[in-house]
Structure formats: C-alpha cells, structure tokens
Amino acid sequence: MISIDIYSRIPIYQQVIDGIKSEVMLGWLKEGEQITSIRELSVEVGINPNTVSKAYLELERQGILAVATGKGYFVAPDAARRIRDSVIAEEKVRFLSAAEKLLQSGICREELEDWIRKIHCISP
Amino acid sequence: MISIDIYSRIPIYQQVIDGIKSEVMLGWLKEGEQITSIRELSVEVGINPNTVSKAYLELERQGILAVATGKGYFVAPDAARRIRDSVIAEEKVRFLSAAEKLLQSGICREELEDWIRKIHCISP
Amino acid sequence: MISIDIYSRIPIYQQVIDGIKSEVMLGWLKEGEQITSIRELSVEVGINPNTVSKAYLELERQGILAVATGKGYFVAPDAARRIRDSVIAEEKVRFLSAAEKLLQSGICREELEDWIRKIHCISP
Amino acid sequence: MISIDIYSRIPIYQQVIDGIKSEVMLGWLKEGEQITSIRELSVEVGINPNTVSKAYLELERQGILAVATGKGYFVAPDAARRIRDSVIAEEKVRFLSAAEKLLQSGICREELEDWIRKIHCISP
DNA sequence: GTGGTCTAGACCACA
DNA sequence: GTGGTCTAGACCACA
C-alpha cells in the first residue's frame, strides 16, 4: 500500500513512482507480476487517475514497468536491478555533495564516518 | 558577482539567496557591510527588482540581512554563523538519508567511508 | 467575506491575513477545510491575485494554512490554537507596554482595573 | 542623549520625536529651555539633518516645541502637560484594544488585573 | 537615493 | 482547475 501526503512539496505522481519502486526493491512486487490498475490504485489511495497514469508512464519510460495493451501494467524483467542502479547513481551524487558541504562547514571526516557507523539499517 | 541561470529549475530568487549566502560564507561580504541595493543588483544580473526584493526579504527573515529604512540592506551581525548552522543542519539530513539508501542498496559502510576520504576539499 | 479598506495604512495583504485569522477564530473556517482559491478571492474582494498569494504564503509560513499542489489551500490542523497563542503573546506585550506608560503618566492602578471591568465583551 | 536604532521598523524621525518627548516628560528638558540645534543633534546621533528637521517640525505642529527665527527651537510652555495628555489618550486606546483581544482569547479579567499589579514602575 | 506595496498580465508545473 | 514565479511599471514613505 502506497502512502500519499497531499501536503508534501513532492508531487503526488512522484510519490507514486517512489512507492512502486520501494515495493519492487522490498520484493513485495515480483518481476513479471501484474500491478494494480490505474483506476484501482487511484481509488485505493484517493487520487486522480491521471496522476497515477502519469506515474506509470514515467515508470514505463524508465524500463521498470511494461505495458500489455488491454491487459495492464507488469513489473519489467530486470526492474529491481534497474532501480538499484539508478538509486545508487542518484544517492551517490547526493551523498558526495552533502559530504563536501559539511566538510566545508568545518565538520571533520571522522565525524562523518561516525554518523555512518551509527546508521541502523537492514540490508534487503 | 552573483551568477544566475535563467534556465535552471531552481527559482531565480533562490539562486540570489544562495549567492548572497555564499558570498558571506566566503568572506566576500563582511558582517555589518551594506550590500548592493535591490535596483542595482537587478540591473547587474539582469533580473526584475521584485525578484531581488523577494530574495532579500527572505534573507532578512532568516536573520542574515538587516534593513535600514531609506538606507538599504546590511549583512546582519552573526550572519556567517547562522548560515553555517543551517547548512550543517540541512546537509546532515541529506547526508544521512543518502547514506541509508546506499546501505539499503547493498553498498557497504567501508565503501562510503572510502568515498569520503577521496573528497578533495579545502576547509576554510 | 473579507472586507478590505484600500485607503487604510495597513497593507492589503495584511488585511487579508487578519481577515482569514478572524474567520478561523470565529469558527467560520474549520480546520481541514479548503479555503477560497487565490483567483476567486482576488475577484471577490477586488484585489490582485499576487496580493492574495502573498497573504496565503505568509499564513502557510505561520502554520495556519497548508497547500496541496494543484488543489489549493486548506486550514491547517491546529490553526485555531496557533492563532490564539500568537494573539495572546502579541497583545500581552501591547497591554503591558500601554499599562506601564499610563502608570508613568499618573493614571493609578485602580483606574486601569476599572477600565478593564467596564469592557463589554462576549468570550467565545 | 537620544538613542536611535537604524534597523528598527519605527522611522528614525519618529524615534527622535519620542526621544524628545521622553526627555521633557522626565524633566531633563525644562519648559522654555532651548534645545540642541538641528545640525548639532544630527551630528551627535549620526543621522541626516533633514530627518531631525522633520521631527522638530512635527513637534512644533503638536505645540511641544516653539521656534524663534534665527535663534532655534525651545520647549514650549505647557509642553509637559500636552505630552502627558496625548500619551494618556493614545495609550488608553491601545490598552483597551489589547485588553479586549485578550479577553476574547480566553484570558480572564482577574489575570489582566494580576499582570497590572506586577508592573514595577516609578511614577515621575 | 533606499525599500515596500500593488497592479496587470504571462507562463509554468501539477491534479 | 490549482498555486508559484517572473516581468514591467506605478506610487508611496523614508533618509
């Protein structure tokens, strides 16, 4: 179940994209599996079907979803790997940019490494 | 001199805000010093005075600039420290968020630490 | 319905801010309710949309309104309490400042208390 | 000595007006006494002579200063009483307005009276 | 000269 | 439809 915050500055269609990607990454959606239809999802989360459609089209463009005309949307083969690769590429940029600004602001490397060690996270 | 990219997705007024903050951080603008007037800056960088005004008002709200009626805007005392504190607060969040997503994507802690060590940066 | 006096020395956007706050305080606008859109209100009261927008942005900054992209502005949860708290803080300062100046001008405490007792007002 | 805050939202000429009124009220300036010339005061407090002139003209209009052509400005006879009367009139309005808003916000009369009792002030 | 407010109107992303 | 940004230009108070 995707959760939407209509008051967030992140566009709703982007929240849908992020939600589906998460579900694939967590293994809740398997490659090849059919996903909830546009109409169903729009009712489920209480948003406009056009907004869901926009998200699905973007996911298709990214090769994460595949559309079978008249049948609906399916998780593309290789979807998990594609998502993982793009997440790593994007987050590495953010990580390095933030690290650089923190170093420039007087935070030392040791403190950054300390912060990393304290992150509690379960790798999937 | 603040450089503006009118094709950027970052709003122009935000670029002005970031530009002024940079100049204070780098010591090009000293605390107590008067800054370029709204009208002057608007012709210098080729944007509308209203846009500069919006940036200056936001900087005043953040306690980074102070306005003297009929005289103009000045760099507030304590401006550099305020900027530094807010940069650290914001970038720490981004740093930890990115690190967490990278760890979840299978990047190990040692690799993150390695990336940090390779950042070349001159602390002020 | 918000009434605007274009000849007042109080800026129009401030009158809009005060008007919305009054309507929330009086219970005419309920928390969570959508408020009149920028464009609608601007034609209703005969002012420019930019002026309404300035007021709404400030109310959002104060946590009294929340904006949903593409949908509009809504009264924030907790709006009434926030307004009440800020009114009390501001008016207490004015009250004490005025009282002190009156005492210094030779008005005695008993007279001030007498004035208070004569105020006719319906608590909500 | 009048103290000026150029970053205050209160106009400088108004701060000069308030400063002179205070000095008369406190008895530092006696009725009939000549006051510091426009030029002198402007140098003393580091502001523009035009600004001091604007303040003096307004004080003359209010009957608090009197001008002797070629000689300068003098404290008008009856100045202290005039100031006292106008302060009482203005502050009474502010006092009642603030009290009314506080009562409407749920503060009870007893609390207002309590606040008054706690004001520490030396009547002149 | 300095900012602050306001209007009129264009153009954009998003739902 | 919604709000957000931006321009061009007027008018005001203040120093």
Short mmCIF file of C-alpha atoms (C1' of nucleotides) in Angstrom, two decimals:
data_model
loop_
_atom_site.label_atom_id
_atom_site.label_comp_id
_atom_site.label_asym_id
_atom_site.label_seq_id
_atom_site.Cartn_x
_atom_site.Cartn_y
_atom_site.Cartn_z
CA MET A 1 0.00 0.00 0.00
CA ILE A 2 1.43 3.33 -1.13
CA SER A 3 1.02 6.24 1.26
CA ILE A 4 0.47 9.71 -0.17
CA ASP A 5 0.88 13.06 1.57
CA ILE A 6 -1.06 15.64 -0.43
CA TYR A 7 0.57 18.47 1.56
CA SER A 8 4.10 17.36 0.70
CA ARG A 9 6.15 19.52 -1.68
CA ILE A 10 6.97 16.27 -3.52
CA PRO A 11 4.45 15.95 -6.39
CA ILE A 12 1.91 13.18 -5.92
CA TYR A 13 2.92 11.42 -9.17
CA GLN A 14 6.49 11.35 -7.85
CA GLN A 15 5.33 9.83 -4.57
CA VAL A 16 3.57 7.10 -6.58
CA ILE A 17 6.75 6.45 -8.57
CA ASP A 18 8.81 6.24 -5.37
CA GLY A 19 6.21 3.99 -3.74
CA ILE A 20 6.18 1.45 -6.56
CA LYS A 21 9.96 1.42 -6.73
CA SER A 22 10.10 0.72 -2.99
CA GLU A 23 7.68 -2.18 -3.31
CA VAL A 24 9.79 -3.72 -6.07
CA MET A 25 13.00 -3.20 -4.08
CA LEU A 26 11.45 -4.78 -0.98
CA GLY A 27 10.29 -7.76 -3.05
CA TRP A 28 6.59 -7.08 -2.43
CA LEU A 29 6.19 -6.79 -6.20
CA LYS A 30 7.91 -9.54 -8.19
CA GLU A 31 9.28 -9.14 -11.69
CA GLY A 32 6.69 -10.20 -14.27
CA GLU A 33 3.84 -9.69 -11.83
CA GLN A 34 0.85 -7.56 -12.86
CA ILE A 35 0.38 -4.42 -10.77
CA THR A 36 -2.78 -2.71 -9.58
CA SER A 37 -4.59 -0.99 -12.46
CA ILE A 38 -4.63 2.78 -12.78
CA ARG A 39 -8.30 3.01 -11.80
CA GLU A 40 -7.96 0.69 -8.83
CA LEU A 41 -4.89 2.41 -7.44
CA SER A 42 -6.46 5.86 -7.88
CA VAL A 43 -9.45 4.74 -5.78
CA GLU A 44 -7.28 2.95 -3.22
CA VAL A 45 -5.10 5.95 -2.42
CA GLY A 46 -7.73 8.58 -3.22
CA ILE A 47 -6.01 10.46 -6.02
CA ASN A 48 -6.82 11.35 -9.63
CA PRO A 49 -6.40 8.57 -12.23
CA ASN A 50 -4.47 10.99 -14.45
CA THR A 51 -1.89 11.32 -11.70
CA VAL A 52 -1.46 7.53 -11.44
CA SER A 53 -1.25 7.30 -15.22
CA LYS A 54 1.50 9.91 -15.27
CA ALA A 55 3.48 7.87 -12.75
CA TYR A 56 3.01 4.57 -14.64
CA LEU A 57 4.06 6.17 -17.95
CA GLU A 58 7.22 7.50 -16.34
CA LEU A 59 7.99 4.08 -14.82
CA GLU A 60 7.47 2.52 -18.24
CA ARG A 61 9.86 5.06 -19.74
CA GLN A 62 12.43 4.05 -17.14
CA GLY A 63 12.00 0.37 -18.09
CA ILE A 64 10.60 -0.55 -14.69
CA LEU A 65 7.07 -1.26 -15.85
CA ALA A 66 5.95 -2.83 -19.14
CA VAL A 67 2.50 -2.33 -20.60
CA ALA A 68 0.49 -5.09 -22.30
CA THR A 69 -2.21 -3.39 -24.33
CA GLY A 70 -5.63 -4.20 -22.94
CA LYS A 71 -4.15 -6.23 -20.09
CA GLY A 72 -2.45 -3.66 -17.91
CA TYR A 73 0.94 -2.91 -16.42
CA PHE A 74 3.52 -5.53 -15.36
CA VAL A 75 6.78 -5.31 -13.46
CA ALA A 76 9.50 -5.45 -16.11
CA PRO A 77 12.12 -8.19 -16.05
CA ASP A 78 15.27 -6.68 -14.57
CA ALA A 79 13.24 -4.00 -12.78
CA ALA A 80 14.91 -4.50 -9.40
CA ARG A 81 18.40 -4.21 -10.87
CA ARG A 82 17.50 -1.07 -12.82
CA ILE A 83 16.04 0.58 -9.73
CA ARG A 84 19.05 -0.40 -7.64
CA ASP A 85 21.48 1.02 -10.22
CA SER A 86 19.62 4.31 -10.53
CA VAL A 87 19.25 4.68 -6.75
CA ILE A 88 22.98 4.15 -6.29
CA ALA A 89 23.83 6.64 -9.03
CA GLU A 90 21.48 9.33 -7.68
CA GLU A 91 22.19 8.87 -4.00
CA LYS A 92 25.95 8.78 -4.53
CA VAL A 93 25.74 12.26 -6.03
CA ARG A 94 23.66 13.49 -3.08
CA PHE A 95 25.95 11.78 -0.59
CA LEU A 96 29.10 13.35 -2.01
CA SER A 97 27.51 16.78 -2.41
CA ALA A 98 26.32 16.77 1.20
CA ALA A 99 29.64 15.43 2.47
CA GLU A 100 31.55 18.15 0.63
CA LYS A 101 29.34 20.92 2.02
CA LEU A 102 29.69 19.51 5.54
CA LEU A 103 33.49 19.36 5.24
CA GLN A 104 33.49 22.96 4.01
CA SER A 105 31.39 23.93 7.02
CA GLY A 106 34.00 22.61 9.39
CA ILE A 107 32.72 19.11 10.09
CA CYS A 108 35.68 16.71 10.04
CA ARG A 109 35.89 13.43 8.14
CA GLU A 110 35.94 11.44 11.38
CA GLU A 111 32.57 12.85 12.39
CA LEU A 112 31.03 11.92 9.02
CA GLU A 113 32.34 8.36 9.41
CA ASP A 114 30.94 8.30 12.91
CA TRP A 115 27.50 9.27 11.65
CA ILE A 116 27.63 6.45 9.09
CA ARG A 117 28.54 3.88 11.72
CA LYS A 118 25.53 4.89 13.79
CA ILE A 119 23.01 4.30 10.99
CA HIS A 120 20.85 1.32 11.87
CA CYS A 121 19.65 -0.37 8.73
CA ILE A 122 18.71 -3.83 7.49
CA SER A 123 20.03 -4.53 4.02
CA PRO A 124 17.44 -6.38 1.95
CA MET B 1 29.08 38.91 -8.50
CA ILE B 2 26.11 36.54 -8.41
CA SER B 3 25.57 34.39 -11.48
CA ILE B 4 22.04 33.46 -12.50
CA ASP B 5 20.95 30.62 -14.77
CA ILE B 6 17.51 31.54 -16.02
CA TYR B 7 17.06 28.04 -17.50
CA SER B 8 17.70 26.31 -14.17
CA ARG B 9 14.77 24.63 -12.37
CA ILE B 10 15.99 26.45 -9.26
CA PRO B 11 13.93 29.67 -8.98
CA ILE B 12 15.89 32.86 -9.67
CA TYR B 13 15.13 34.32 -6.24
CA GLN B 14 16.53 31.13 -4.66
CA GLN B 15 19.70 31.47 -6.71
CA VAL B 16 20.05 35.02 -5.39
CA ILE B 17 19.57 33.77 -1.82
CA ASP B 18 22.20 31.07 -2.32
CA GLY B 19 24.55 33.55 -3.99
CA ILE B 20 24.43 36.04 -1.12
CA LYS B 21 24.89 33.26 1.43
CA SER B 22 27.95 32.03 -0.48
CA GLU B 23 29.48 35.48 -0.55
CA VAL B 24 29.01 35.84 3.21
CA MET B 25 30.44 32.35 3.83
CA LEU B 26 33.47 33.10 1.67
CA GLY B 27 34.06 36.37 3.48
CA TRP B 28 33.45 38.49 0.38
CA LEU B 29 30.66 40.20 2.28
CA LYS B 30 31.54 41.20 5.84
CA GLU B 31 29.07 41.43 8.72
CA GLY B 32 27.74 44.99 9.06
CA GLU B 33 28.60 45.81 5.46
CA GLN B 34 25.96 47.32 3.17
CA ILE B 35 25.08 45.11 0.21
CA THR B 36 24.21 46.09 -3.35
CA SER B 37 20.80 47.77 -3.47
CA ILE B 38 17.80 45.97 -4.95
CA ARG B 39 17.73 48.19 -8.04
CA GLU B 40 21.48 47.96 -8.64
CA LEU B 41 21.63 44.20 -8.31
CA SER B 42 18.61 43.79 -10.57
CA VAL B 43 20.34 45.63 -13.42
CA GLU B 44 23.70 43.94 -12.69
CA VAL B 45 22.33 40.42 -13.06
CA GLY B 46 19.57 41.34 -15.49
CA ILE B 47 16.52 40.37 -13.46
CA ASN B 48 13.48 42.20 -12.13
CA PRO B 49 13.77 44.25 -8.92
CA ASN B 50 10.79 42.36 -7.46
CA THR B 51 12.74 39.12 -7.73
CA VAL B 52 15.73 40.57 -5.90
CA SER B 53 13.40 42.03 -3.29
CA LYS B 54 11.85 38.61 -2.68
CA ALA B 55 15.31 37.15 -2.06
CA TYR B 56 16.37 39.98 0.27
CA LEU B 57 13.13 39.75 2.28
CA GLU B 58 13.66 36.02 2.81
CA LEU B 59 17.27 36.61 3.88
CA GLU B 60 16.05 39.23 6.34
CA ARG B 61 13.50 36.75 7.71
CA GLN B 62 16.37 34.30 8.23
CA GLY B 63 18.32 36.92 10.16
CA ILE B 64 21.09 37.07 7.57
CA LEU B 65 20.33 40.58 6.35
CA ALA B 66 19.02 43.63 8.22
CA VAL B 67 17.22 46.50 6.55
CA ALA B 68 17.60 50.18 7.47
CA THR B 69 14.70 52.30 6.24
CA GLY B 70 15.72 54.58 3.41
CA LYS B 71 19.29 53.34 3.53
CA GLY B 72 19.30 49.76 2.32
CA TYR B 73 20.23 46.22 3.31
CA PHE B 74 23.18 45.28 5.51
CA VAL B 75 24.78 41.97 6.43
CA ALA B 76 23.48 41.13 9.90
CA PRO B 77 25.85 40.50 12.81
CA ASP B 78 26.17 36.76 13.25
CA ALA B 79 25.17 36.12 9.62
CA ALA B 80 28.05 33.74 8.90
CA ARG B 81 27.34 31.61 11.95
CA ARG B 82 23.63 31.42 11.14
CA ILE B 83 24.33 30.30 7.59
CA ARG B 84 26.88 27.73 8.75
CA ASP B 85 24.47 26.30 11.32
CA SER B 86 21.63 25.98 8.83
CA VAL B 87 23.89 24.42 6.16
CA ILE B 88 25.10 21.81 8.65
CA ALA B 89 21.56 21.01 9.78
CA GLU B 90 20.24 20.65 6.22
CA GLU B 91 23.18 18.77 4.75
CA LYS B 92 23.37 16.36 7.67
CA VAL B 93 19.82 15.26 6.89
CA ARG B 94 20.67 14.82 3.21
CA PHE B 95 23.90 13.01 4.05
CA LEU B 96 22.22 10.51 6.36
CA SER B 97 19.28 9.96 4.03
CA ALA B 98 21.58 9.26 1.09
CA ALA B 99 23.84 7.03 3.20
CA GLU B 100 20.88 5.00 4.40
CA LYS B 101 19.57 4.44 0.87
CA LEU B 102 23.04 3.45 -0.34
CA LEU B 103 23.43 0.94 2.50
CA GLN B 104 20.00 -0.49 1.68
CA SER B 105 21.10 -0.81 -1.95
CA GLY B 106 23.99 -3.02 -0.95
CA ILE B 107 26.83 -0.52 -0.73
CA CYS B 108 28.87 -1.35 2.36
CA ARG B 109 29.95 1.11 5.06
CA GLU B 110 33.60 0.75 4.09
CA GLU B 111 32.86 1.96 0.56
CA LEU B 112 31.03 5.05 1.87
CA GLU B 113 33.99 5.84 4.11
CA ASP B 114 36.28 5.39 1.16
CA TRP B 115 34.30 7.89 -0.89
CA ILE B 116 34.55 10.42 1.94
CA ARG B 117 38.32 10.02 2.15
CA LYS B 118 38.64 10.74 -1.57
CA ILE B 119 36.80 14.07 -1.42
CA HIS B 120 39.25 16.84 -2.14
CA CYS B 121 38.20 19.99 -0.37
CA ILE B 122 39.81 22.99 1.20
CA SER B 123 38.28 23.74 4.57
CA PRO B 124 38.01 27.47 5.11
CA MET C 1 -16.33 37.57 3.47
CA ILE C 2 -13.19 39.61 3.99
CA SER C 3 -13.55 43.38 3.80
CA ILE C 4 -10.66 45.46 2.52
CA ASP C 5 -10.05 49.17 3.01
CA ILE C 6 -7.71 50.26 0.25
CA TYR C 7 -7.22 53.64 1.94
CA SER C 8 -6.02 52.10 5.20
CA ARG C 9 -2.32 52.41 6.14
CA ILE C 10 -2.48 48.67 6.90
CA PRO C 11 -1.22 46.87 3.76
CA ILE C 12 -3.90 44.98 1.85
CA TYR C 13 -2.08 41.65 2.19
CA GLN C 14 -2.02 42.19 5.98
CA GLN C 15 -5.75 42.86 5.99
CA VAL C 16 -6.25 39.56 4.16
CA ILE C 17 -4.06 37.77 6.73
CA ASP C 18 -6.05 39.31 9.59
CA GLY C 19 -9.34 38.50 7.86
CA ILE C 20 -8.54 34.81 7.42
CA LYS C 21 -7.31 34.56 11.00
CA SER C 22 -10.57 36.12 12.23
CA GLU C 23 -12.65 33.67 10.23
CA VAL C 24 -10.74 30.74 11.71
CA MET C 25 -11.02 32.16 15.24
CA LEU C 26 -14.76 32.69 14.83
CA GLY C 27 -15.19 29.14 13.56
CA TRP C 28 -16.41 30.25 10.12
CA LEU C 29 -13.48 28.34 8.64
CA LYS C 30 -12.98 24.87 10.09
CA GLU C 31 -9.63 23.08 10.37
CA GLY C 32 -9.05 20.89 7.33
CA GLU C 33 -11.50 22.88 5.21
CA GLN C 34 -10.42 24.20 1.80
CA ILE C 35 -10.43 27.98 1.58
CA THR C 36 -11.36 30.21 -1.35
CA SER C 37 -8.74 29.96 -4.09
CA ILE C 38 -6.33 32.82 -4.77
CA ARG C 39 -8.02 33.75 -8.02
CA GLU C 40 -11.54 33.58 -6.61
CA LEU C 41 -10.76 35.66 -3.55
CA SER C 42 -8.94 38.23 -5.67
CA VAL C 43 -12.07 38.87 -7.78
CA GLU C 44 -14.37 38.70 -4.73
CA VAL C 45 -12.58 41.46 -2.87
CA GLY C 46 -11.34 43.28 -5.97
CA ILE C 47 -7.59 43.00 -5.47
CA ASN C 48 -4.71 41.47 -7.42
CA PRO C 49 -4.07 37.71 -7.20
CA ASN C 50 -0.43 38.43 -6.29
CA THR C 51 -1.59 40.27 -3.18
CA VAL C 52 -3.78 37.36 -2.08
CA SER C 53 -0.92 34.97 -2.81
CA LYS C 54 1.41 36.98 -0.58
CA ALA C 55 -1.09 36.70 2.27
CA TYR C 56 -1.63 32.96 1.80
CA LEU C 57 2.12 32.28 1.65
CA GLU C 58 2.62 34.12 4.93
CA LEU C 59 -0.23 32.19 6.56
CA GLU C 60 1.34 28.96 5.35
CA ARG C 61 4.65 30.02 6.83
CA GLN C 62 2.85 30.58 10.13
CA GLY C 63 1.40 27.06 10.01
CA ILE C 64 -2.17 28.35 9.72
CA LEU C 65 -2.73 27.22 6.13
CA ALA C 66 -1.44 24.15 4.26
CA VAL C 67 -1.14 23.98 0.49
CA ALA C 68 -1.85 20.90 -1.63
CA THR C 69 -0.23 21.11 -5.07
CA GLY C 70 -2.78 21.57 -7.80
CA LYS C 71 -5.66 21.54 -5.31
CA GLY C 72 -5.42 24.69 -3.24
CA TYR C 73 -5.07 25.96 0.30
CA PHE C 74 -6.59 24.29 3.38
CA VAL C 75 -6.91 25.36 7.00
CA ALA C 76 -4.16 23.54 8.88
CA PRO C 77 -4.89 21.27 11.81
CA ASP C 78 -4.23 23.22 14.99
CA ALA C 79 -4.73 26.55 13.19
CA ALA C 80 -7.10 27.98 15.80
CA ARG C 81 -4.76 27.18 18.68
CA ARG C 82 -1.77 28.67 16.86
CA ILE C 83 -3.65 31.90 16.15
CA ARG C 84 -4.90 32.13 19.73
CA ASP C 85 -1.39 31.61 21.15
CA SER C 86 0.15 34.26 18.91
CA VAL C 87 -2.65 36.77 19.64
CA ILE C 88 -2.15 36.30 23.38
CA ALA C 89 1.62 36.71 23.10
CA GLU C 90 1.38 39.86 20.98
CA GLU C 91 -1.46 41.54 22.84
CA LYS C 92 0.09 40.84 26.24
CA VAL C 93 3.14 42.84 25.18
CA ARG C 94 0.93 45.71 23.96
CA PHE C 95 -1.19 45.55 27.10
CA LEU C 96 1.76 45.74 29.47
CA SER C 97 3.52 48.45 27.45
CA ALA C 98 0.40 50.61 27.43
CA ALA C 99 -0.27 49.96 31.11
CA GLU C 100 3.26 50.95 32.04
CA LYS C 101 3.08 54.21 30.08
CA LEU C 102 -0.28 55.04 31.64
CA LEU C 103 1.07 54.41 35.15
CA GLN C 104 4.05 56.62 34.36
CA SER C 105 1.64 59.34 33.20
CA GLY C 106 -0.04 59.38 36.57
CA ILE C 107 -3.00 57.06 36.00
CA CYS C 108 -3.34 54.83 39.06
CA ARG C 109 -3.69 51.05 39.06
CA GLU C 110 -7.27 51.24 40.35
CA GLU C 111 -8.32 53.27 37.32
CA LEU C 112 -6.79 50.73 34.92
CA GLU C 113 -8.64 47.93 36.70
CA ASP C 114 -11.82 49.97 36.49
CA TRP C 115 -11.42 50.34 32.72
CA ILE C 116 -11.00 46.58 32.39
CA ARG C 117 -14.17 45.87 34.36
CA LYS C 118 -16.16 48.13 32.04
CA ILE C 119 -15.14 46.32 28.85
CA HIS C 120 -18.17 44.60 27.42
CA CYS C 121 -17.14 41.52 25.52
CA ILE C 122 -18.53 38.11 24.70
CA SER C 123 -15.96 35.39 25.26
CA PRO C 124 -16.24 32.70 22.61
CA MET D 1 21.02 61.71 24.73
CA ILE D 2 18.58 60.19 22.26
CA SER D 3 19.32 56.65 21.14
CA ILE D 4 18.49 55.65 17.57
CA ASP D 5 18.15 52.15 16.13
CA ILE D 6 18.50 52.43 12.36
CA TYR D 7 17.31 48.83 11.94
CA SER D 8 14.05 49.44 13.80
CA ARG D 9 10.78 49.45 11.83
CA ILE D 10 9.99 52.70 13.67
CA PRO D 11 11.10 55.58 11.39
CA ILE D 12 14.10 57.50 12.64
CA TYR D 13 12.24 60.83 12.72
CA GLN D 14 9.62 59.15 14.93
CA GLN D 15 12.35 57.88 17.26
CA VAL D 16 13.62 61.47 17.55
CA ILE D 17 10.11 62.71 18.35
CA ASP D 18 9.67 60.02 21.01
CA GLY D 19 13.12 60.75 22.44
CA ILE D 20 12.48 64.46 22.89
CA LYS D 21 9.06 63.81 24.40
CA SER D 22 10.67 61.43 26.90
CA GLU D 23 13.26 63.99 27.89
CA VAL D 24 10.57 66.59 28.53
CA MET D 25 8.46 64.10 30.50
CA LEU D 26 11.45 63.10 32.62
CA GLY D 27 12.23 66.76 33.31
CA TRP D 28 15.61 66.63 31.56
CA LEU D 29 14.34 69.35 29.26
CA LYS D 30 12.56 72.21 31.01
CA GLU D 31 9.80 74.33 29.50
CA GLY D 32 11.24 77.48 27.89
CA GLU D 33 14.68 75.89 27.57
CA GLN D 34 16.44 75.95 24.20
CA ILE D 35 17.09 72.51 22.72
CA THR D 36 20.01 71.20 20.73
CA SER D 37 20.06 72.65 17.21
CA ILE D 38 19.19 70.53 14.18
CA ARG D 39 22.78 70.44 13.00
CA GLU D 40 24.22 69.58 16.39
CA LEU D 41 21.73 66.81 17.08
CA SER D 42 22.23 65.32 13.62
CA VAL D 43 25.97 65.07 14.28
CA GLU D 44 25.50 63.80 17.85
CA VAL D 45 23.29 60.88 16.92
CA GLY D 46 24.72 60.36 13.43
CA ILE D 47 21.64 60.96 11.31
CA ASN D 48 20.67 63.27 8.48
CA PRO D 49 19.78 66.88 9.37
CA ASN D 50 16.64 66.60 7.24
CA THR D 51 15.43 63.80 9.49
CA VAL D 52 15.96 65.89 12.64
CA SER D 53 14.24 68.82 10.95
CA LYS D 54 11.24 66.66 10.12
CA ALA D 55 10.97 65.63 13.77
CA TYR D 56 11.27 69.21 15.08
CA LEU D 57 8.65 70.47 12.64
CA GLU D 58 6.22 67.78 13.78
CA LEU D 59 6.90 68.63 17.44
CA GLU D 60 6.25 72.29 16.64
CA ARG D 61 2.97 71.32 14.95
CA GLN D 62 2.00 69.48 18.14
CA GLY D 63 2.75 72.56 20.24
CA ILE D 64 5.61 70.90 22.07
CA LEU D 65 8.37 72.95 20.53
CA ALA D 66 8.32 76.62 19.56
CA VAL D 67 10.65 78.14 17.01
CA ALA D 68 12.30 81.54 17.33
CA THR D 69 13.50 82.58 13.92
CA GLY D 70 17.25 82.77 13.81
CA LYS D 71 17.58 81.58 17.41
CA GLY D 72 16.46 77.98 17.33
CA TYR D 73 13.90 75.67 18.93
CA PHE D 74 12.61 75.99 22.50
CA VAL D 75 10.48 73.74 24.67
CA ALA D 76 7.00 75.28 24.57
CA PRO D 77 5.27 76.40 27.75
CA ASP D 78 2.78 73.71 28.68
CA ALA D 79 4.78 71.07 26.73
CA ALA D 80 4.80 68.52 29.54
CA ARG D 81 1.05 68.71 30.03
CA ARG D 82 0.38 68.40 26.30
CA ILE D 83 2.60 65.33 26.04
CA ARG D 84 1.03 63.77 29.10
CA ASP D 85 -2.50 64.31 27.74
CA SER D 86 -1.68 62.85 24.34
CA VAL D 87 0.14 59.85 25.83
CA ILE D 88 -2.85 59.08 28.04
CA ALA D 89 -5.26 59.38 25.12
CA GLU D 90 -3.18 57.17 22.81
CA GLU D 91 -2.19 54.53 25.34
CA LYS D 92 -5.72 54.23 26.71
CA VAL D 93 -6.89 53.21 23.23
CA ARG D 94 -4.07 50.66 22.97
CA PHE D 95 -4.69 49.40 26.48
CA LEU D 96 -8.41 48.81 25.90
CA SER D 97 -7.87 47.28 22.45
CA ALA D 98 -5.30 44.81 23.80
CA ALA D 99 -7.44 44.01 26.85
CA GLU D 100 -10.45 43.29 24.65
CA LYS D 101 -8.50 40.93 22.39
CA LEU D 102 -7.03 39.14 25.41
CA LEU D 103 -10.49 38.68 26.95
CA GLN D 104 -11.76 37.32 23.62
CA SER D 105 -8.83 34.88 23.57
CA GLY D 106 -9.91 33.39 26.87
CA ILE D 107 -7.76 35.35 29.32
CA CYS D 108 -9.92 36.29 32.31
CA ARG D 109 -10.24 39.75 33.88
CA GLU D 110 -8.51 38.55 37.07
CA GLU D 111 -5.40 37.62 35.12
CA LEU D 112 -5.25 41.05 33.45
CA GLU D 113 -5.50 42.71 36.85
CA ASP D 114 -2.79 40.42 38.14
CA TRP D 115 -0.47 41.48 35.32
CA ILE D 116 -1.08 45.14 36.17
CA ARG D 117 -0.27 44.60 39.84
CA LYS D 118 3.05 43.04 38.90
CA ILE D 119 4.25 46.01 36.84
CA HIS D 120 7.12 47.68 38.65
CA CYS D 121 7.28 51.35 37.77
CA ILE D 122 8.33 54.62 39.31
CA SER D 123 5.88 57.42 38.58
CA PRO D 124 7.74 60.65 37.86
"C1'" DG E 1 18.82 57.82 -3.27
"C1'" DT E 2 16.63 53.47 -0.33
"C1'" DG E 3 12.73 49.58 0.30
"C1'" DG E 4 7.68 48.17 0.31
"C1'" DT E 5 3.27 47.56 -1.85
"C1'" DC E 6 0.40 46.85 -5.54
"C1'" DT E 7 -1.38 46.01 -10.24
"C1'" DA E 8 -1.66 43.62 -14.81
"C1'" DG E 9 -0.52 40.01 -17.17
"C1'" DA E 10 2.42 36.00 -18.90
"C1'" DC E 11 3.94 31.25 -18.37
"C1'" DC E 12 4.84 27.11 -15.87
"C1'" DA E 13 4.04 22.52 -13.20
"C1'" DC E 14 0.68 19.81 -11.12
"C1'" DA E 15 -4.08 17.46 -10.22
"C1'" DG F 1 -9.00 23.88 -12.36
"C1'" DT F 2 -4.90 24.89 -8.54
"C1'" DG F 3 -0.60 27.69 -6.86
"C1'" DG F 4 4.38 29.59 -7.98
"C1'" DT F 5 7.47 32.52 -10.48
"C1'" DC F 6 8.61 36.33 -13.05
"C1'" DT F 7 8.38 40.75 -15.56
"C1'" DA F 8 7.24 45.73 -16.20
"C1'" DG F 9 6.00 49.53 -14.25
"C1'" DA F 10 3.50 52.72 -10.91
"C1'" DC F 11 3.35 55.01 -6.45
"C1'" DC F 12 4.45 55.55 -1.69
"C1'" DA F 13 7.24 56.63 2.79
"C1'" DC F 14 11.64 57.47 4.47
"C1'" DA F 15 16.72 59.29 4.73
#
